[in-house]
C-alpha atoms as one frame of an Amber mdcrd trajectory, in Angstrom:
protein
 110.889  42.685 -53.827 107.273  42.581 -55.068 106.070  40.093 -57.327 104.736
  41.365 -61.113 101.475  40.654 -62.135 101.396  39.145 -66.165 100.300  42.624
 -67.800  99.998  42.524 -71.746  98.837  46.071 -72.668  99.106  49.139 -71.361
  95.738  50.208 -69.855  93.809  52.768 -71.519  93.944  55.891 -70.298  91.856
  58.210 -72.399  89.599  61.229 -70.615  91.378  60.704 -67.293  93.607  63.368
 -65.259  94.120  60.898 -62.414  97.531  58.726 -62.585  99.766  56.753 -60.038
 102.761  57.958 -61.273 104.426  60.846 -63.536 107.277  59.580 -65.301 109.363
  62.269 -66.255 111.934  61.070 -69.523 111.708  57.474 -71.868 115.098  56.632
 -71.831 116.128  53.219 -70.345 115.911  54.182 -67.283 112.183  55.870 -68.041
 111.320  52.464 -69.523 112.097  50.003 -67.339 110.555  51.965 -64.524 107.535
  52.795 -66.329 107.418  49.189 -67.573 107.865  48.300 -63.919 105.048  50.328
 -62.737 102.470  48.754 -65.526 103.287  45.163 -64.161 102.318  46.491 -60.568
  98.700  47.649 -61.955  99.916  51.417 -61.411  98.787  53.745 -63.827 101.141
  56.227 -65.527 101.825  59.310 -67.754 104.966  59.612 -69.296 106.307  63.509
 -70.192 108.633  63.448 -72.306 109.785  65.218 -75.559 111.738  63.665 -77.795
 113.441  60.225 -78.046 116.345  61.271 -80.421 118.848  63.156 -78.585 119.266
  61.238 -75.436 122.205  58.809 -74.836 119.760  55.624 -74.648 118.894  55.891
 -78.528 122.822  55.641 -79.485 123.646  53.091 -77.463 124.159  49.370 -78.282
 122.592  48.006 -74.675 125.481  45.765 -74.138 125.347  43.878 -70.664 129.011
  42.120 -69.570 129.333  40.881 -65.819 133.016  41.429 -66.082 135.197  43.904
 -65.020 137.590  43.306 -67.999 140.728  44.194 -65.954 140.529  41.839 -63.260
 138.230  39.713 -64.620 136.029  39.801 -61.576 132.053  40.327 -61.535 131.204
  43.491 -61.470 128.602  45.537 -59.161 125.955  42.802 -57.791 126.621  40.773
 -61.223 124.766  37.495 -59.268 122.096  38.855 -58.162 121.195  41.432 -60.931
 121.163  39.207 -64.075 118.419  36.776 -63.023 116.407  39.926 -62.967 117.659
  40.942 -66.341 116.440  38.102 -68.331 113.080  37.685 -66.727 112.426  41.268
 -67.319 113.925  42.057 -70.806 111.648  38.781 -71.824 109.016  40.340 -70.446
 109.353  43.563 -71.895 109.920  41.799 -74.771 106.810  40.021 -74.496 104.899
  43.148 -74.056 106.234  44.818 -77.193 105.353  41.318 -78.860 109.092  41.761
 -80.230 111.972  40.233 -79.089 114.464  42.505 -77.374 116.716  40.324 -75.285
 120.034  38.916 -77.184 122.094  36.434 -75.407 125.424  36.983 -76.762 129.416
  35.512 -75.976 130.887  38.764 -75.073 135.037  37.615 -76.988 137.852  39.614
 -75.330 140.973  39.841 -76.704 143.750  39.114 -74.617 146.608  41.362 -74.393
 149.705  39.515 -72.905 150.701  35.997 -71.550 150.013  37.857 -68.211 146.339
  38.207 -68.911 146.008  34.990 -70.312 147.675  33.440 -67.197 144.979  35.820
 -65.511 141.943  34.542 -67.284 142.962  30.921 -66.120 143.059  31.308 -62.667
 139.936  33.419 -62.347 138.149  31.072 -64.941 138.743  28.199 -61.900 137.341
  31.379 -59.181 134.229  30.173 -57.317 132.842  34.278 -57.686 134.011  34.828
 -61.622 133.793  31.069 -63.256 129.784  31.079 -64.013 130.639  34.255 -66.164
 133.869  32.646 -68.045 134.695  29.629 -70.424 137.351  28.474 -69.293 139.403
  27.316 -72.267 140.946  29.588 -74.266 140.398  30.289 -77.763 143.644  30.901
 -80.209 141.613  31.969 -83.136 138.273  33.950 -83.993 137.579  34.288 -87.557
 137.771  37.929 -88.778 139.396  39.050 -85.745 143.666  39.821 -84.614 145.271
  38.842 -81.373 148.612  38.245 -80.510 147.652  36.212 -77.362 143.927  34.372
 -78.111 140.290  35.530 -77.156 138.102  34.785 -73.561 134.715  34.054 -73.977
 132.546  35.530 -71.217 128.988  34.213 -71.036 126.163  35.334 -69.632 126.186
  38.272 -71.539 124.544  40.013 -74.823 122.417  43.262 -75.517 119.213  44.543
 -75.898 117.453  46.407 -79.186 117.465  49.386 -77.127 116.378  51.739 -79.852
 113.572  49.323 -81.341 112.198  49.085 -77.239 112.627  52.856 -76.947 110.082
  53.231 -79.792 107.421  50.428 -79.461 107.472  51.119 -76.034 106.644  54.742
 -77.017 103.832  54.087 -79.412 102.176  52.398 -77.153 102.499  54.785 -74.690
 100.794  57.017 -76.951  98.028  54.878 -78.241  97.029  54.213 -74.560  97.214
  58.210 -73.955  99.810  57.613 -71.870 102.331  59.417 -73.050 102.532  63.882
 -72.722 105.046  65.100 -76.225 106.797  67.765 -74.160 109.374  68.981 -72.141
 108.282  69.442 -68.300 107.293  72.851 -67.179 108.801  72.459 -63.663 106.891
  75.860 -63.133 103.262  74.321 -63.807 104.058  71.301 -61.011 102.097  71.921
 -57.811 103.376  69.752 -55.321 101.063  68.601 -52.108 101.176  67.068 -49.241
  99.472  63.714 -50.855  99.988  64.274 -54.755 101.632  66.257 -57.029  99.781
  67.803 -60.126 100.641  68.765 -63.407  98.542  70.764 -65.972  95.575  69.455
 -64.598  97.055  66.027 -64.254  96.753  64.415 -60.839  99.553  61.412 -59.731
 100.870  60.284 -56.419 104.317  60.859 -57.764 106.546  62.901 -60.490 109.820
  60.183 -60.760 112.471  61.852 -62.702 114.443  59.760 -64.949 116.187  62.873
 -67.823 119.692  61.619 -68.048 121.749  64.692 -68.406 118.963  66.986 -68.678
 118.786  66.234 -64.356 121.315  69.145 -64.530 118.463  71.459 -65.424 116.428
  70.135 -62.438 115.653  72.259 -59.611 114.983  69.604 -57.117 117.797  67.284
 -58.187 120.319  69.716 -59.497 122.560  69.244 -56.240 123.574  65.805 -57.422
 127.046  64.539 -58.444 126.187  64.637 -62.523 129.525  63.821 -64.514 128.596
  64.420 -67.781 130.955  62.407 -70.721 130.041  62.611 -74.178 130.620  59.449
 -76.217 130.838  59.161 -80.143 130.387  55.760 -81.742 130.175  53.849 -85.354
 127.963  51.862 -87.534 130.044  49.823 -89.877 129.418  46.901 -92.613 131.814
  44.106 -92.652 129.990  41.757 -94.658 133.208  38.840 -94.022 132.778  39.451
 -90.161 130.028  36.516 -90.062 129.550  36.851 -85.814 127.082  36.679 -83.768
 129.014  37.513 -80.743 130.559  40.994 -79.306 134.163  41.638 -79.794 135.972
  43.636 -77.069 138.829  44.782 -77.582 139.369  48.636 -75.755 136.094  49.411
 -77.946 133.241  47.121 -78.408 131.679  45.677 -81.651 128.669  44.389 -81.723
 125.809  42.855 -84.214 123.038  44.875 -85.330 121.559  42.391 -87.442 122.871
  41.254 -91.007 126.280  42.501 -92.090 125.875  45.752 -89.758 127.584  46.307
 -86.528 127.815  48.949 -83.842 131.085  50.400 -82.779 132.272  52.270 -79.640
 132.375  54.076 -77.684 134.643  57.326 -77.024 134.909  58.971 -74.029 135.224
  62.465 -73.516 134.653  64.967 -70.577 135.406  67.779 -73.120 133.883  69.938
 -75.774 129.972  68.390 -74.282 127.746  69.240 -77.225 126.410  67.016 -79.589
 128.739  67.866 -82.558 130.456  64.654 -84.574 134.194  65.072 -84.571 136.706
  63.881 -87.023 139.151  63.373 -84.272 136.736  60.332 -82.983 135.692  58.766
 -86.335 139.782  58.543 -87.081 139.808  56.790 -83.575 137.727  54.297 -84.453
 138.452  53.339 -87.146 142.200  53.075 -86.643 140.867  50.869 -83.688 139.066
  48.991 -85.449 141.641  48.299 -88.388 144.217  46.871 -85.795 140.939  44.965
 -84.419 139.317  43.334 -87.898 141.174  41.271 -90.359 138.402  41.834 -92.967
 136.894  44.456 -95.122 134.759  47.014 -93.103 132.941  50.498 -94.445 131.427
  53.115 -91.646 127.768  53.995 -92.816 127.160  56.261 -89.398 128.475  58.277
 -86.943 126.610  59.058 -84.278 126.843  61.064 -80.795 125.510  61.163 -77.079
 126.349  62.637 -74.394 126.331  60.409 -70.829 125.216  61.359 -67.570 127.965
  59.452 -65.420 128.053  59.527 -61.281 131.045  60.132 -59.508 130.605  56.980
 -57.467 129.475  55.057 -60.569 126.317  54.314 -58.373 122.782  54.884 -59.845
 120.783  57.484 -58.633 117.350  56.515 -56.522 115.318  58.232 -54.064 113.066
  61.079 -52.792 113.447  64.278 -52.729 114.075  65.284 -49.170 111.692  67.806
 -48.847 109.034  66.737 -51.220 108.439  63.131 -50.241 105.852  63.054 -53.664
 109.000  64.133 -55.802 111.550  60.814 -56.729 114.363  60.402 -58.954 115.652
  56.819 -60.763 118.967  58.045 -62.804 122.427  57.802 -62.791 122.818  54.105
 -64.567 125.518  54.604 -66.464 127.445  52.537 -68.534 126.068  49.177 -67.137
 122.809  50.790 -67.534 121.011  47.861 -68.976 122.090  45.710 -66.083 121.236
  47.488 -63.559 117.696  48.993 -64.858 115.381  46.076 -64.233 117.044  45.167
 -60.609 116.802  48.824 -59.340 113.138  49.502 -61.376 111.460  46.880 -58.929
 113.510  47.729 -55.960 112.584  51.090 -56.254 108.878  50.316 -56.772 108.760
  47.980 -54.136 110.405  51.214 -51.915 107.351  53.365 -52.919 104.338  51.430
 -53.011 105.833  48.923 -49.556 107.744  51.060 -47.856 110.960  48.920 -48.395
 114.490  50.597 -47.654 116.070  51.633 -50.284 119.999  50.240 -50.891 122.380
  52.465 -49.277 124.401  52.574 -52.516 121.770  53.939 -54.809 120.005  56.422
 -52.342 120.644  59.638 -52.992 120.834  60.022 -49.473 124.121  59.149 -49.342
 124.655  63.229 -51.286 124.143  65.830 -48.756 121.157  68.135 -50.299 123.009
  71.441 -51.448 122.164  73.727 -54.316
């Protein structure tokens, strides 16, 4: 992959209508590649409309290199979290805020079986740099029948904070275009695309769910699940680390925590229910043994692949046309990895990973 060049500020842009790149969305995935692009020297407009209502600004930008059920590595999990670390510090250092938290992910085992589980893989060549080995009985605040792994190597990032610096300073560099896409204003050439006036070598989609509105990407496998989560105060809980147990918990900062997530492939809109906020918090009362008072509910909906692959490529008629989506729920691990790979595809003509390219979807619709 291409090596970054130390960029501090975005550059300004002010009185020009010439651009590498169109970014199309500031979610994560919008972000990181947009964040990517910036360290190459490229120049870029971001169109998007609102940072609210996507799935990125509910999220708690947990990263885990487990698969909790067979306590192997997930997806890549070697080679994709060196390039997490360097890149959320980065970022980090860009925003001059910290974003990065390096956090004990503590699962609660379920059965003597797991536990039994958790020791041999712990002793696994592939799985061991992501486990303690020993066992914990007890965690303060927290119930298990059968004692807690601690899997390091893992954390979050302030995802909403990052969202919005990154933002303002995509607007203070007039960088940044407050509105939905008009895919009826973009002219598409043979060697650029345009856009109100606005020249770039390429429009790189990165909506989330709002790809199902897309005409150029519409054909893909979207899975849309909507996910409803928690903010609680426990001001006994006194951890620094994320609890797992079926539903995550983790800090916010102080006595406040985030907690979730749902799943549903019903009912898609972006209406709280009662029927979730009772799950939760039953969850969580079999989960905590201390004190704990919701202060939010809050709602997103997902935009999930049926392969559980990201989505990367061009369009296959309009090589100036790209899409970087599809990240899922181990979104945060794979953004930076796949940012830079796909960068390094478009400005050095490296191939793309046969996983992510949408290549691998026949072009219908």
């Amino acid at each position: 992959m291409s090596k970054t060049r130390d960029t501090r500020t975005i550059p300004l842009n002010l009185n020009t209508s010439d651009f590498d790149c169109i970014v199309v969305g500031q979610g994560l995935a919008g972000t990181c590649l947009s964040f990517e692009l910036i360290r190459q020297q490229k120049k870029v407009l971001v169109v998007d409309q609102d940072i609210g209502a996507r799935c990125s600004a509910v999220a708690a930008g947990t990263f885990n290199p487990l698969v909790f059920k067979t306590f192997s590595p997930t997806w890549k999990a070697h080679e994709l979290l060196p390039y997490l670390k360097s890149f959320y510090l980065d970022l980090g250092s860009f925003l001059n805020r910290p974003i990065l938290n390096e956090r004990s992910v503590v699962k609660s085992m379920k059965s003597t079986d797991q536990r039994r589980l958790w020791n041999i893989k712990s002793q696994d060549e592939d799985s061991r740099p992501f486990m303690r080995s020993a066992l914990e009985e007890k965690v303060h605040g927290v119930h298990s029948n059968h004692g807690f792994g601690f899997v390091e190597q893992s954390g979050n990032i302030n995802m909403l904070d990052m969202l919005r610096e990154f933002r303002r300073q995509l607007g203070e560099s007039s960088s940044l275009m407050e509105e939905t896409l008009d895919y009826g204003l973009l002219v598409i050439e043979n060697d650029h695309v345009s856009y109100k006036g606005i020249s770039a070598d390429y429009i790189l989609f990165c909506q989330g769910l709002e790809n199902v509105k897309n005409p150029f990407f519409k054909h893909l496998p979207f899975i849309p699940a909507k996910g409803e989560i928690l903010v609680i105060e426990s001001p006994e809980l006194h951890t620094q680390n994320i609890i797992h147990d079926r539903i995550n918990i983790v800090p916010l900062g102080g006595i406040t925590y985030w907690v979730g997530s749902t799943f549903t492939w019903d009912n898609l809109n972006m209406e709280k229910t009662p029927e979730a906020r009772v799950d939760l918090v039953d969850q969580l009362q079999d989960i905590l043994e201390v004190p704990f008072k919701v202060v939010e509910h809050r709602v997103g909906i997902r935009p999930t692949v049926k392969d559980r692959r990201p989505l990367i490529g061009m369009h296959p008629e309009h090589g100036r046309i790209g899409i970087f989506n599809g990240l899922g729920t181990r979104g945060v691990m794979l953004a930076p990895y796949f940012a830079t790979h796909f960068v390094d595809h478009l400005y050095n003509g490296s191939d793309l990973n046969r996983e992510v390219d949408i290549k691998r979807f026949s072009a219908r619709g």
